[in-house]
mmCIF file of C-alpha atoms in Angstrom:
data_model
loop_
_atom_site.group_PDB
_atom_site.id
_atom_site.type_symbol
_atom_site.label_atom_id
_atom_site.label_comp_id
_atom_site.label_asym_id
_atom_site.label_seq_id
_atom_site.Cartn_x
_atom_site.Cartn_y
_atom_site.Cartn_z
ATOM 1 C CA MET M 1 250.001 215.590 45.539
ATOM 2 C CA VAL M 2 250.590 215.882 49.469
ATOM 3 C CA ARG M 3 247.892 218.364 49.487
ATOM 4 C CA GLN M 4 245.492 216.416 47.538
ATOM 5 C CA CYS M 5 246.071 213.347 49.344
ATOM 6 C CA CYS M 6 245.402 215.090 52.683
ATOM 7 C CA ARG M 7 242.396 216.914 51.027
ATOM 8 C CA PHE M 8 241.267 213.524 50.013
ATOM 9 C CA GLN M 9 242.040 212.012 53.608
ATOM 10 C CA ASP M 10 240.177 214.732 55.137
ATOM 11 C CA GLY M 11 237.188 214.412 52.697
ATOM 12 C CA GLY M 12 237.252 210.750 53.674
ATOM 13 C CA ARG M 13 237.299 211.511 57.256
ATOM 14 C CA ARG M 14 234.446 213.947 56.828
ATOM 15 C CA GLY M 15 232.642 211.330 55.017
ATOM 16 C CA LEU M 16 233.153 208.730 57.280
ATOM 17 C CA ALA M 17 231.946 210.952 60.111
ATOM 18 C CA THR M 18 228.889 211.889 58.123
ATOM 19 C CA ARG M 19 228.099 208.232 57.445
ATOM 20 C CA LYS M 20 228.701 207.387 60.975
ATOM 21 C CA GLY M 21 226.201 210.387 62.289
ATOM 22 C CA PHE M 22 223.930 209.257 59.688
ATOM 23 C CA PHE M 23 223.748 205.465 60.762
ATOM 24 C CA GLY M 24 223.850 206.489 64.383
ATOM 25 C CA LYS M 25 220.707 208.730 63.680
ATOM 26 C CA LEU M 26 219.136 205.968 61.831
ATOM 27 C CA LYS M 27 219.656 203.141 64.677
ATOM 28 C CA LYS M 28 218.400 205.764 67.039
ATOM 29 C CA MET M 29 215.267 206.298 65.033
ATOM 30 C CA ALA M 30 214.847 202.571 64.594
ATOM 31 C CA TRP M 31 215.083 201.975 68.421
ATOM 32 C CA THR M 32 212.674 204.845 68.789
ATOM 33 C CA CYS M 33 210.251 203.218 66.519
ATOM 34 C CA CYS M 34 210.558 199.853 68.225
ATOM 35 C CA ALA M 35 209.939 201.377 71.399
ATOM 36 C CA ARG M 36 206.719 203.097 70.300
ATOM 37 C CA VAL M 37 205.395 200.023 68.495
ATOM 38 C CA TRP M 38 206.244 197.926 71.799
ATOM 39 C CA VAL M 39 204.424 200.407 74.140
ATOM 40 C CA ARG M 40 201.446 200.589 71.732
ATOM 41 C CA GLN M 41 201.115 196.611 71.800
ATOM 42 C CA GLU M 42 201.529 196.821 75.627
ATOM 43 C CA LEU M 43 198.771 199.424 76.145
ATOM 44 C CA TRP M 44 196.487 197.485 73.662
ATOM 45 C CA SER M 45 196.853 194.283 74.949
ATOM 46 C CA SER M 46 196.309 195.356 78.503
ATOM 47 C CA GLY M 47 193.469 197.337 77.273
ATOM 48 C CA THR M 48 192.128 194.259 75.677
ATOM 49 C CA ARG M 49 192.757 192.123 78.876
ATOM 50 C CA ALA M 50 191.010 194.909 80.871
ATOM 51 C CA ARG M 51 187.958 194.912 78.259
ATOM 52 C CA ARG M 52 187.765 191.202 78.419
ATOM 53 C CA SER M 53 187.958 191.080 82.035
ATOM 54 C CA THR M 54 185.149 193.625 82.390
ATOM 55 C CA LEU M 55 183.143 191.417 79.880
ATOM 56 C CA TYR M 56 183.811 188.390 81.658
ATOM 57 C CA THR M 57 182.599 190.260 85.006
ATOM 58 C CA GLN M 58 179.634 191.583 83.303
ATOM 59 C CA GLN M 59 178.720 187.980 81.923
ATOM 60 C CA ARG M 60 178.923 186.696 85.586
ATOM 61 C CA ASN M 61 177.424 189.590 87.565
ATOM 62 C CA GLY M 62 175.665 192.098 85.016
ATOM 63 C CA PHE M 63 173.987 189.499 82.877
ATOM 64 C CA ARG M 64 173.291 186.841 85.500
ATOM 65 C CA ARG M 65 169.538 186.379 86.222
ATOM 66 C CA PRO M 66 168.256 188.475 88.855
ATOM 67 C CA ALA M 67 167.295 186.741 91.834
ATOM 68 C CA GLN M 68 163.393 186.509 92.048
ATOM 69 C CA LYS M 69 161.692 187.734 95.051
ATOM 70 C CA SER M 70 159.983 184.962 96.736
ATOM 71 C CA ASP M 71 158.198 184.584 99.875
ATOM 72 C CA PHE M 72 160.132 181.527 100.843
ATOM 73 C CA GLN M 73 163.794 180.490 100.819
ATOM 74 C CA ARG M 74 165.521 177.328 101.803
ATOM 75 C CA PRO M 75 166.812 177.434 105.549
ATOM 76 C CA ASN M 76 170.107 178.731 106.206
ATOM 77 C CA SER M 77 172.269 177.578 108.953
ATOM 78 C CA GLY M 78 173.167 181.075 109.766
ATOM 79 C CA THR M 79 169.722 182.265 110.542
ATOM 80 C CA ASN M 80 167.835 181.917 113.785
ATOM 81 C CA THR M 81 164.920 180.030 111.617
ATOM 82 C CA LYS M 82 165.146 176.424 111.689
ATOM 83 C CA PRO M 83 162.641 174.289 109.874
ATOM 84 C CA GLN M 84 160.736 171.909 111.956
ATOM 85 C CA ARG M 85 161.204 168.077 111.125
ATOM 86 C CA SER M 86 159.138 165.379 112.722
ATOM 87 C CA GLY M 87 160.396 161.782 112.959
ATOM 88 C CA LEU M 88 156.997 160.474 111.740
ATOM 89 C CA SER M 89 157.012 162.924 108.740
ATOM 90 C CA PRO M 90 158.079 161.814 105.308
ATOM 91 C CA PRO M 91 161.739 163.084 104.080
ATOM 92 C CA VAL M 92 160.482 166.157 102.453
ATOM 93 C CA GLU M 93 162.831 169.472 101.685
ATOM 94 C CA ASP M 94 161.614 172.087 104.170
ATOM 95 C CA VAL M 95 160.990 175.747 103.214
ATOM 96 C CA VAL M 96 161.245 178.928 105.529
ATOM 97 C CA PHE M 97 159.353 182.171 105.068
ATOM 98 C CA THR M 98 161.491 185.217 105.073
ATOM 99 C CA THR M 99 158.700 188.065 105.313
ATOM 100 C CA PRO M 100 156.444 187.561 108.341
ATOM 101 C CA SER M 101 153.707 189.703 106.800
ATOM 102 C CA HIS M 102 153.226 187.513 104.020
ATOM 103 C CA SER M 103 153.113 184.400 106.353
ATOM 104 C CA VAL M 104 150.390 186.132 108.308
ATOM 105 C CA LYS M 105 148.485 186.729 105.240
ATOM 106 C CA LYS M 106 148.725 182.840 104.305
ATOM 107 C CA LEU M 107 146.462 182.347 107.555
ATOM 108 C CA VAL M 108 143.755 184.275 106.167
ATOM 109 C CA LYS M 109 142.382 181.659 103.559
ATOM 110 C CA PRO M 110 143.022 178.540 105.953
ATOM 111 C CA PHE M 111 140.753 180.582 108.862
ATOM 112 C CA PHE M 112 137.891 180.976 106.549
ATOM 113 C CA PHE M 113 138.324 177.399 105.342
ATOM 114 C CA THR M 114 138.157 176.052 109.022
ATOM 115 C CA VAL M 115 135.056 178.073 109.765
ATOM 116 C CA GLY M 116 133.286 177.084 106.444
ATOM 117 C CA PHE M 117 134.440 173.775 106.702
ATOM 118 C CA SER M 118 133.302 173.067 110.068
ATOM 119 C CA GLY M 119 129.941 174.667 109.618
ATOM 120 C CA CYS M 120 129.284 172.416 106.484
ATOM 121 C CA ALA M 121 130.328 169.262 108.739
ATOM 122 C CA PHE M 122 127.717 170.307 111.403
ATOM 123 C CA GLY M 123 125.250 171.109 108.819
ATOM 124 C CA SER M 124 125.627 167.890 106.875
ATOM 125 C CA ALA M 125 125.349 165.855 110.380
ATOM 126 C CA ALA M 126 122.263 167.544 111.168
ATOM 127 C CA ILE M 127 120.514 166.755 107.806
ATOM 128 C CA TRP M 128 122.120 163.034 107.956
ATOM 129 C CA GLN M 129 120.361 162.718 111.580
ATOM 130 C CA TYR M 130 117.176 163.815 110.083
ATOM 131 C CA GLU M 131 117.241 161.577 107.188
ATOM 132 C CA THR M 132 118.227 158.574 109.314
ATOM 133 C CA LEU M 133 115.312 159.521 111.817
ATOM 134 C CA LYS M 134 112.939 159.833 109.325
ATOM 135 C CA ALA M 135 113.714 156.640 107.602
ATOM 136 C CA LYS M 136 113.302 154.736 110.872
ATOM 137 C CA PHE M 137 109.628 155.768 111.081
ATOM 138 C CA GLN M 138 108.738 154.826 107.671
ATOM 139 C CA LYS M 139 106.937 151.165 107.643
ATOM 140 C CA TYR M 140 108.635 149.912 104.451
ATOM 141 C CA PHE M 141 111.826 150.565 106.106
ATOM 142 C CA GLU M 142 111.017 147.835 108.841
ATOM 143 C CA ASN M 143 109.765 145.378 106.244
ATOM 144 C CA SER M 144 112.597 145.661 103.786
ATOM 145 C CA ARG M 145 115.526 146.105 106.232
ATOM 146 C CA THR M 146 118.157 143.685 105.541
ATOM 147 C CA GLU M 147 121.911 143.543 106.847
ATOM 148 C CA TRP M 148 124.433 145.079 104.145
ATOM 149 C CA LEU M 149 126.286 142.002 104.130
ATOM 150 C CA ASP M 150 123.268 139.908 102.984
ATOM 151 C CA LYS M 151 123.255 141.595 99.800
ATOM 152 C CA MET M 152 126.743 140.049 98.717
ATOM 153 C CA LYS M 153 126.352 136.857 96.426
ATOM 154 C CA LEU M 154 129.126 134.497 97.561
ATOM 155 C CA PRO M 155 129.372 130.928 96.417
ATOM 156 C CA SER M 156 127.099 128.468 98.633
ATOM 157 C CA GLY M 157 128.803 126.455 101.121
ATOM 158 C CA LEU M 158 131.090 129.240 102.251
ATOM 159 C CA ASN M 159 130.394 130.625 105.932
ATOM 160 C CA ILE M 160 132.634 133.752 105.292
ATOM 161 C CA ARG M 161 129.443 135.930 104.865
ATOM 162 C CA LYS M 162 127.658 134.547 108.213
ATOM 163 C CA GLU M 163 130.913 134.958 110.396
ATOM 164 C CA ILE M 164 131.655 138.634 108.978
ATOM 165 C CA ASN M 165 127.864 139.284 109.830
ATOM 166 C CA VAL M 166 128.125 137.815 113.166
ATOM 167 C CA TRP M 167 131.332 139.779 113.963
ATOM 168 C CA TRP M 168 129.614 143.239 112.828
ATOM 169 C CA LYS M 169 126.920 142.864 114.804
ATOM 170 C CA SER M 170 128.987 142.379 117.764
ATOM 171 C CA LEU M 171 130.522 145.838 117.386
ATOM 172 C CA SER M 172 129.196 148.720 119.207
ATOM 173 C CA GLU M 173 127.552 151.602 117.239
ATOM 174 C CA GLY M 174 130.734 153.538 118.006
ATOM 175 C CA GLN M 175 132.984 150.879 116.584
ATOM 176 C CA ARG M 176 131.109 150.473 113.453
ATOM 177 C CA ALA M 177 131.358 154.286 113.039
ATOM 178 C CA VAL M 178 134.965 154.492 112.934
ATOM 179 C CA SER M 179 135.561 151.550 111.022
ATOM 180 C CA GLY M 180 135.326 153.549 107.771
ATOM 181 C CA ILE M 181 137.751 156.265 109.181
ATOM 182 C CA ILE M 182 140.304 153.302 110.218
ATOM 183 C CA ALA M 183 139.685 151.864 106.559
ATOM 184 C CA ALA M 184 140.352 155.225 104.989
ATOM 185 C CA ASN M 185 143.625 155.576 107.137
ATOM 186 C CA VAL M 186 144.934 152.160 106.025
ATOM 187 C CA LEU M 187 144.242 153.156 102.291
ATOM 188 C CA VAL M 188 146.182 156.228 102.460
ATOM 189 C CA PHE M 189 149.058 154.675 104.447
ATOM 190 C CA CYS M 190 149.088 152.026 101.426
ATOM 191 C CA LEU M 191 149.275 154.962 98.981
ATOM 192 C CA TRP M 192 152.567 156.252 100.663
ATOM 193 C CA ARG M 193 154.186 153.144 99.575
ATOM 194 C CA VAL M 194 153.495 153.850 95.876
ATOM 195 C CA PRO M 195 156.321 155.746 94.159
ATOM 196 C CA ALA M 196 154.585 157.331 91.449
ATOM 197 C CA MET M 197 151.987 158.877 94.277
ATOM 198 C CA GLN M 198 154.913 160.627 96.491
ATOM 199 C CA ARG M 199 154.637 163.882 94.835
ATOM 200 C CA THR M 200 150.719 164.106 95.216
ATOM 201 C CA MET M 201 151.123 162.787 98.793
ATOM 202 C CA VAL M 202 153.350 165.409 99.937
ATOM 203 C CA THR M 203 151.438 167.971 98.346
ATOM 204 C CA TYR M 204 148.080 167.097 99.340
ATOM 205 C CA PHE M 205 148.408 164.695 102.338
ATOM 206 C CA THR M 206 150.940 166.662 104.557
ATOM 207 C CA SER M 207 149.861 170.170 106.191
ATOM 208 C CA ASN M 208 152.540 172.910 105.974
ATOM 209 C CA PRO M 209 151.803 176.651 105.752
ATOM 210 C CA ALA M 210 155.104 177.033 103.410
ATOM 211 C CA SER M 211 153.048 174.763 100.690
ATOM 212 C CA ARG M 212 151.290 176.064 97.881
ATOM 213 C CA VAL M 213 148.294 174.198 98.614
ATOM 214 C CA LEU M 214 147.046 175.286 101.887
ATOM 215 C CA CYS M 215 143.382 174.056 102.410
ATOM 216 C CA PHE M 216 142.795 170.588 101.138
ATOM 217 C CA PRO M 217 145.788 169.387 103.119
ATOM 218 C CA MET M 218 143.830 170.480 106.245
ATOM 219 C CA VAL M 219 141.444 167.688 105.789
ATOM 220 C CA LEU M 220 143.337 165.215 103.812
ATOM 221 C CA SER M 221 146.214 165.233 106.333
ATOM 222 C CA THR M 222 144.075 163.855 108.901
ATOM 223 C CA PHE M 223 143.811 160.554 107.258
ATOM 224 C CA SER M 224 147.631 160.228 106.441
ATOM 225 C CA HIS M 225 150.266 158.392 108.243
ATOM 226 C CA PHE M 226 153.719 157.843 106.886
ATOM 227 C CA SER M 227 154.785 155.540 110.074
ATOM 228 C CA PHE M 228 152.885 152.264 110.713
ATOM 229 C CA LEU M 229 153.475 152.688 114.316
ATOM 230 C CA HIS M 230 152.112 156.117 114.189
ATOM 231 C CA MET M 231 149.025 154.937 112.436
ATOM 232 C CA ALA M 232 148.406 152.035 114.723
ATOM 233 C CA ALA M 233 148.789 154.000 117.839
ATOM 234 C CA ASN M 234 146.185 156.487 116.467
ATOM 235 C CA MET M 235 143.901 153.932 115.348
ATOM 236 C CA TYR M 236 143.740 152.052 118.739
ATOM 237 C CA VAL M 237 143.173 155.044 120.653
ATOM 238 C CA LEU M 238 140.133 155.928 118.353
ATOM 239 C CA TRP M 239 138.866 152.432 118.388
ATOM 240 C CA SER M 240 139.178 152.223 122.228
ATOM 241 C CA PHE M 241 137.385 155.634 122.699
ATOM 242 C CA SER M 242 134.736 155.385 119.846
ATOM 243 C CA THR M 243 132.104 153.781 122.190
ATOM 244 C CA SER M 244 132.323 156.376 124.635
ATOM 245 C CA ILE M 245 132.221 159.374 122.327
ATOM 246 C CA VAL M 246 129.511 158.099 120.172
ATOM 247 C CA SER M 247 127.402 157.252 123.206
ATOM 248 C CA LEU M 248 128.015 160.866 124.476
ATOM 249 C CA LEU M 249 127.470 162.585 121.051
ATOM 250 C CA GLY M 250 125.823 160.133 118.762
ATOM 251 C CA ARG M 251 127.045 158.926 115.294
ATOM 252 C CA GLU M 252 126.189 161.996 113.133
ATOM 253 C CA GLN M 253 127.447 164.643 115.799
ATOM 254 C CA PHE M 254 130.615 162.526 116.573
ATOM 255 C CA MET M 255 131.363 162.671 112.622
ATOM 256 C CA ALA M 256 131.041 166.379 112.621
ATOM 257 C CA VAL M 257 133.265 166.845 115.731
ATOM 258 C CA TYR M 258 136.008 164.487 114.254
ATOM 259 C CA PHE M 259 136.128 166.239 110.815
ATOM 260 C CA SER M 260 135.844 169.789 112.373
ATOM 261 C CA ALA M 261 138.419 168.834 114.944
ATOM 262 C CA GLY M 262 141.191 167.736 112.243
ATOM 263 C CA VAL M 263 140.774 171.081 110.502
ATOM 264 C CA VAL M 264 140.702 172.996 113.687
ATOM 265 C CA SER M 265 143.901 171.379 114.981
ATOM 266 C CA THR M 266 145.832 171.900 111.800
ATOM 267 C CA PHE M 267 145.020 175.536 111.706
ATOM 268 C CA VAL M 268 146.254 175.845 115.205
ATOM 269 C CA SER M 269 149.403 173.992 113.808
ATOM 270 C CA TYR M 270 149.656 176.760 111.129
ATOM 271 C CA VAL M 271 149.398 179.417 113.557
ATOM 272 C CA CYS M 272 152.287 178.250 115.602
ATOM 273 C CA LYS M 273 154.451 177.398 112.843
ATOM 274 C CA VAL M 274 154.034 181.088 111.304
ATOM 275 C CA ALA M 275 154.625 182.365 114.872
ATOM 276 C CA THR M 276 157.715 180.556 115.676
ATOM 277 C CA GLY M 277 159.063 180.380 112.345
ATOM 278 C CA ARG M 278 159.554 176.552 112.362
ATOM 279 C CA PHE M 279 158.049 175.168 108.976
ATOM 280 C CA GLY M 280 157.739 171.636 108.136
ATOM 281 C CA PRO M 281 155.260 169.013 107.049
ATOM 282 C CA SER M 282 152.622 167.529 109.604
ATOM 283 C CA LEU M 283 150.237 164.481 109.270
ATOM 284 C CA GLY M 284 148.421 162.284 111.128
ATOM 285 C CA ALA M 285 145.080 161.755 113.035
ATOM 286 C CA SER M 286 146.477 162.579 116.231
ATOM 287 C CA GLY M 287 144.921 166.225 116.325
ATOM 288 C CA ALA M 288 141.438 164.835 115.706
ATOM 289 C CA ILE M 289 141.925 162.033 118.058
ATOM 290 C CA MET M 290 143.101 164.361 120.879
ATOM 291 C CA THR M 291 139.492 166.255 120.375
ATOM 292 C CA ILE M 292 138.024 162.814 121.031
ATOM 293 C CA LEU M 293 140.286 161.878 124.061
ATOM 294 C CA ALA M 294 139.761 165.137 125.601
ATOM 295 C CA ALA M 295 135.970 165.296 125.076
ATOM 296 C CA VAL M 296 135.591 162.032 126.809
ATOM 297 C CA CYS M 297 137.941 162.671 129.536
ATOM 298 C CA THR M 298 136.062 166.016 130.452
ATOM 299 C CA LYS M 299 132.711 164.543 130.491
ATOM 300 C CA MET M 300 133.735 161.402 132.491
ATOM 301 C CA PRO M 301 137.063 162.382 134.476
ATOM 302 C CA GLU M 302 136.611 159.675 137.000
ATOM 303 C CA ALA M 303 136.840 156.881 134.384
ATOM 304 C CA LYS M 304 139.837 154.674 134.800
ATOM 305 C CA LEU M 305 142.334 154.262 131.951
ATOM 306 C CA ALA M 306 145.171 152.173 131.494
ATOM 307 C CA ILE M 307 148.288 151.765 128.951
ATOM 308 C CA ILE M 308 148.201 148.988 126.638
ATOM 309 C CA PHE M 309 151.574 147.757 127.625
ATOM 310 C CA LEU M 310 151.205 148.441 131.373
ATOM 311 C CA PRO M 311 147.795 147.307 132.197
ATOM 312 C CA MET M 312 148.605 147.139 135.743
ATOM 313 C CA PHE M 313 148.913 150.877 136.280
ATOM 314 C CA THR M 314 145.400 152.529 136.201
ATOM 315 C CA PHE M 315 144.788 156.189 136.451
ATOM 316 C CA THR M 316 141.787 158.471 136.004
ATOM 317 C CA ALA M 317 140.965 160.300 132.839
ATOM 318 C CA GLY M 318 141.140 163.750 134.315
ATOM 319 C CA ASN M 319 144.905 163.104 135.431
ATOM 320 C CA ALA M 320 145.549 161.351 132.080
ATOM 321 C CA LEU M 321 144.279 164.773 130.201
ATOM 322 C CA LYS M 322 146.326 167.042 132.698
ATOM 323 C CA ALA M 323 149.416 165.068 131.898
ATOM 324 C CA ILE M 324 148.709 165.038 128.055
ATOM 325 C CA ILE M 325 148.359 168.816 127.896
ATOM 326 C CA ALA M 326 151.323 169.542 130.203
ATOM 327 C CA MET M 327 153.623 167.160 128.033
ATOM 328 C CA ASP M 328 152.283 168.904 124.726
ATOM 329 C CA SER M 329 152.751 172.182 126.186
ATOM 330 C CA ALA M 330 156.435 171.608 127.274
ATOM 331 C CA GLY M 331 157.103 170.203 123.684
ATOM 332 C CA LEU M 332 155.679 173.437 122.225
ATOM 333 C CA VAL M 333 157.810 175.764 124.202
ATOM 334 C CA LEU M 334 161.027 173.800 124.345
ATOM 335 C CA GLY M 335 160.608 173.058 120.787
ATOM 336 C CA TRP M 336 160.495 169.319 120.464
ATOM 337 C CA LYS M 337 160.125 168.210 117.010
ATOM 338 C CA PHE M 338 159.084 164.742 117.131
ATOM 339 C CA PHE M 339 155.256 165.436 117.481
ATOM 340 C CA ASP M 340 153.273 168.240 116.159
ATOM 341 C CA HIS M 341 152.418 169.609 119.862
ATOM 342 C CA ALA M 342 150.512 172.455 118.808
ATOM 343 C CA ALA M 343 148.106 170.222 116.624
ATOM 344 C CA HIS M 344 147.742 168.013 119.825
ATOM 345 C CA LEU M 345 147.027 171.136 122.032
ATOM 346 C CA GLY M 346 144.526 172.645 119.376
ATOM 347 C CA GLY M 347 142.590 169.324 119.280
ATOM 348 C CA ALA M 348 142.485 168.900 122.973
ATOM 349 C CA LEU M 349 141.250 172.625 123.605
ATOM 350 C CA PHE M 350 138.757 171.874 120.947
ATOM 351 C CA GLY M 351 137.344 168.691 122.482
ATOM 352 C CA MET M 352 137.157 170.396 125.978
ATOM 353 C CA TRP M 353 135.378 173.404 124.562
ATOM 354 C CA TYR M 354 132.934 171.613 122.400
ATOM 355 C CA VAL M 355 131.562 169.350 125.320
ATOM 356 C CA THR M 356 131.545 172.222 127.672
ATOM 357 C CA TYR M 357 129.751 175.047 125.350
ATOM 358 C CA GLY M 358 129.972 173.834 121.714
ATOM 359 C CA ASN M 359 127.042 171.189 122.130
ATOM 360 C CA GLU M 360 124.927 174.172 123.475
ATOM 361 C CA LEU M 361 125.853 176.806 120.983
ATOM 362 C CA ILE M 362 126.008 174.731 117.754
ATOM 363 C CA TRP M 363 124.460 171.360 117.905
ATOM 364 C CA LYS M 364 121.288 172.371 119.891
ATOM 365 C CA ASN M 365 120.670 175.383 117.740
ATOM 366 C CA ARG M 366 120.335 173.054 114.449
ATOM 367 C CA GLU M 367 116.526 173.350 114.454
ATOM 368 C CA PRO M 368 116.267 176.133 111.817
ATOM 369 C CA LEU M 369 118.456 174.176 109.403
ATOM 370 C CA VAL M 370 116.595 171.098 109.887
ATOM 371 C CA LYS M 371 113.000 172.848 109.205
ATOM 372 C CA ALA M 372 114.494 174.580 106.080
ATOM 373 C CA TRP M 373 115.687 171.032 104.876
ATOM 374 C CA HIS M 374 112.368 169.742 105.629
ATOM 375 C CA ASN M 375 110.494 171.879 103.764
ATOM 376 C CA LEU M 376 112.869 171.732 100.953
ATOM 377 C CA ARG M 377 112.487 168.040 100.966
ATOM 378 C CA THR M 378 108.878 168.049 101.254
ATOM 379 C CA GLY M 379 108.057 171.204 99.090
ATOM 380 C CA SER M 380 106.003 172.787 101.936
ATOM 381 C CA SER M 381 107.685 175.860 102.433
ATOM 382 C CA LYS M 382 105.701 179.078 102.944
ATOM 383 C CA LYS M 383 105.380 181.057 99.873
#
């Protein structure tokens, strides 16, 4: 019995030890499996996060719309290129070229437009003068000539027509010639006050080499003013010098010089803006008026002039021209932005050149064109 009990006790001990070892191994295997599962989950989750991070980065970087290569960008404060903003210009966003070669290429088309438009202006003026002289020598012109205001049909009893007619006759030929120019400037000034016209006015009535439209604004901006004081000052100077310039050049030649001066001064402004990198909108008749002022001052340097607000101080026209050129030259060198000094200088130099050399080279050589027009009108061209 004792042996059997001992045998049973030993067997129980062995079984207990065997069971303990089995459960220990089982527990160890369970912990190993849990560890493996945990490691796999961590690796999977970290890989998923990595893939999500990569995909998110690709969505932000790889799939972003690529920046288009453009000739112009918005001005950056970190660069040396600064947009030119005039106090007399409308509040529009400035654009700056980043590639100088493209900017220079943009001047080719305005150059040919300047030459072509100026040639057409002088050619049209020569034909206009021919037609005017031809009409004056016709008999029916003397018999049927009436004042243009006599054709207006107003109610009887009103003296408005008579008073306007008397006022119109009192004007000089130069003042009559610039009346249409002044009326056009006033009309364009009123269009600036129409909200629906703002986009059109900025596109076609401001000149800027960074704009998508380059040629038509070279002419239209000459009749465009955003500030009333700017327009009033320019029109006053034009009215004051109209009599002198028309007596020197004649009505037809004056019109050709005025329109050509507006285009030439704008082209000089284009060149200066491209060379300096200061882009911005410009508008106003200052360039063309500077041509008229410089032409009169060059032809009559001893004429006495005075400022409207200071009539007691007088000075000669030659000294006034020198002072204006010096001021605009300083403004161009120092980068003053209130006026377009390049356009002023271009207009002044064009006026001085034309009355000195241009009249001999252009206007006095108009005879072949007039003959061709005469043959075309009369039908007597040689076969």
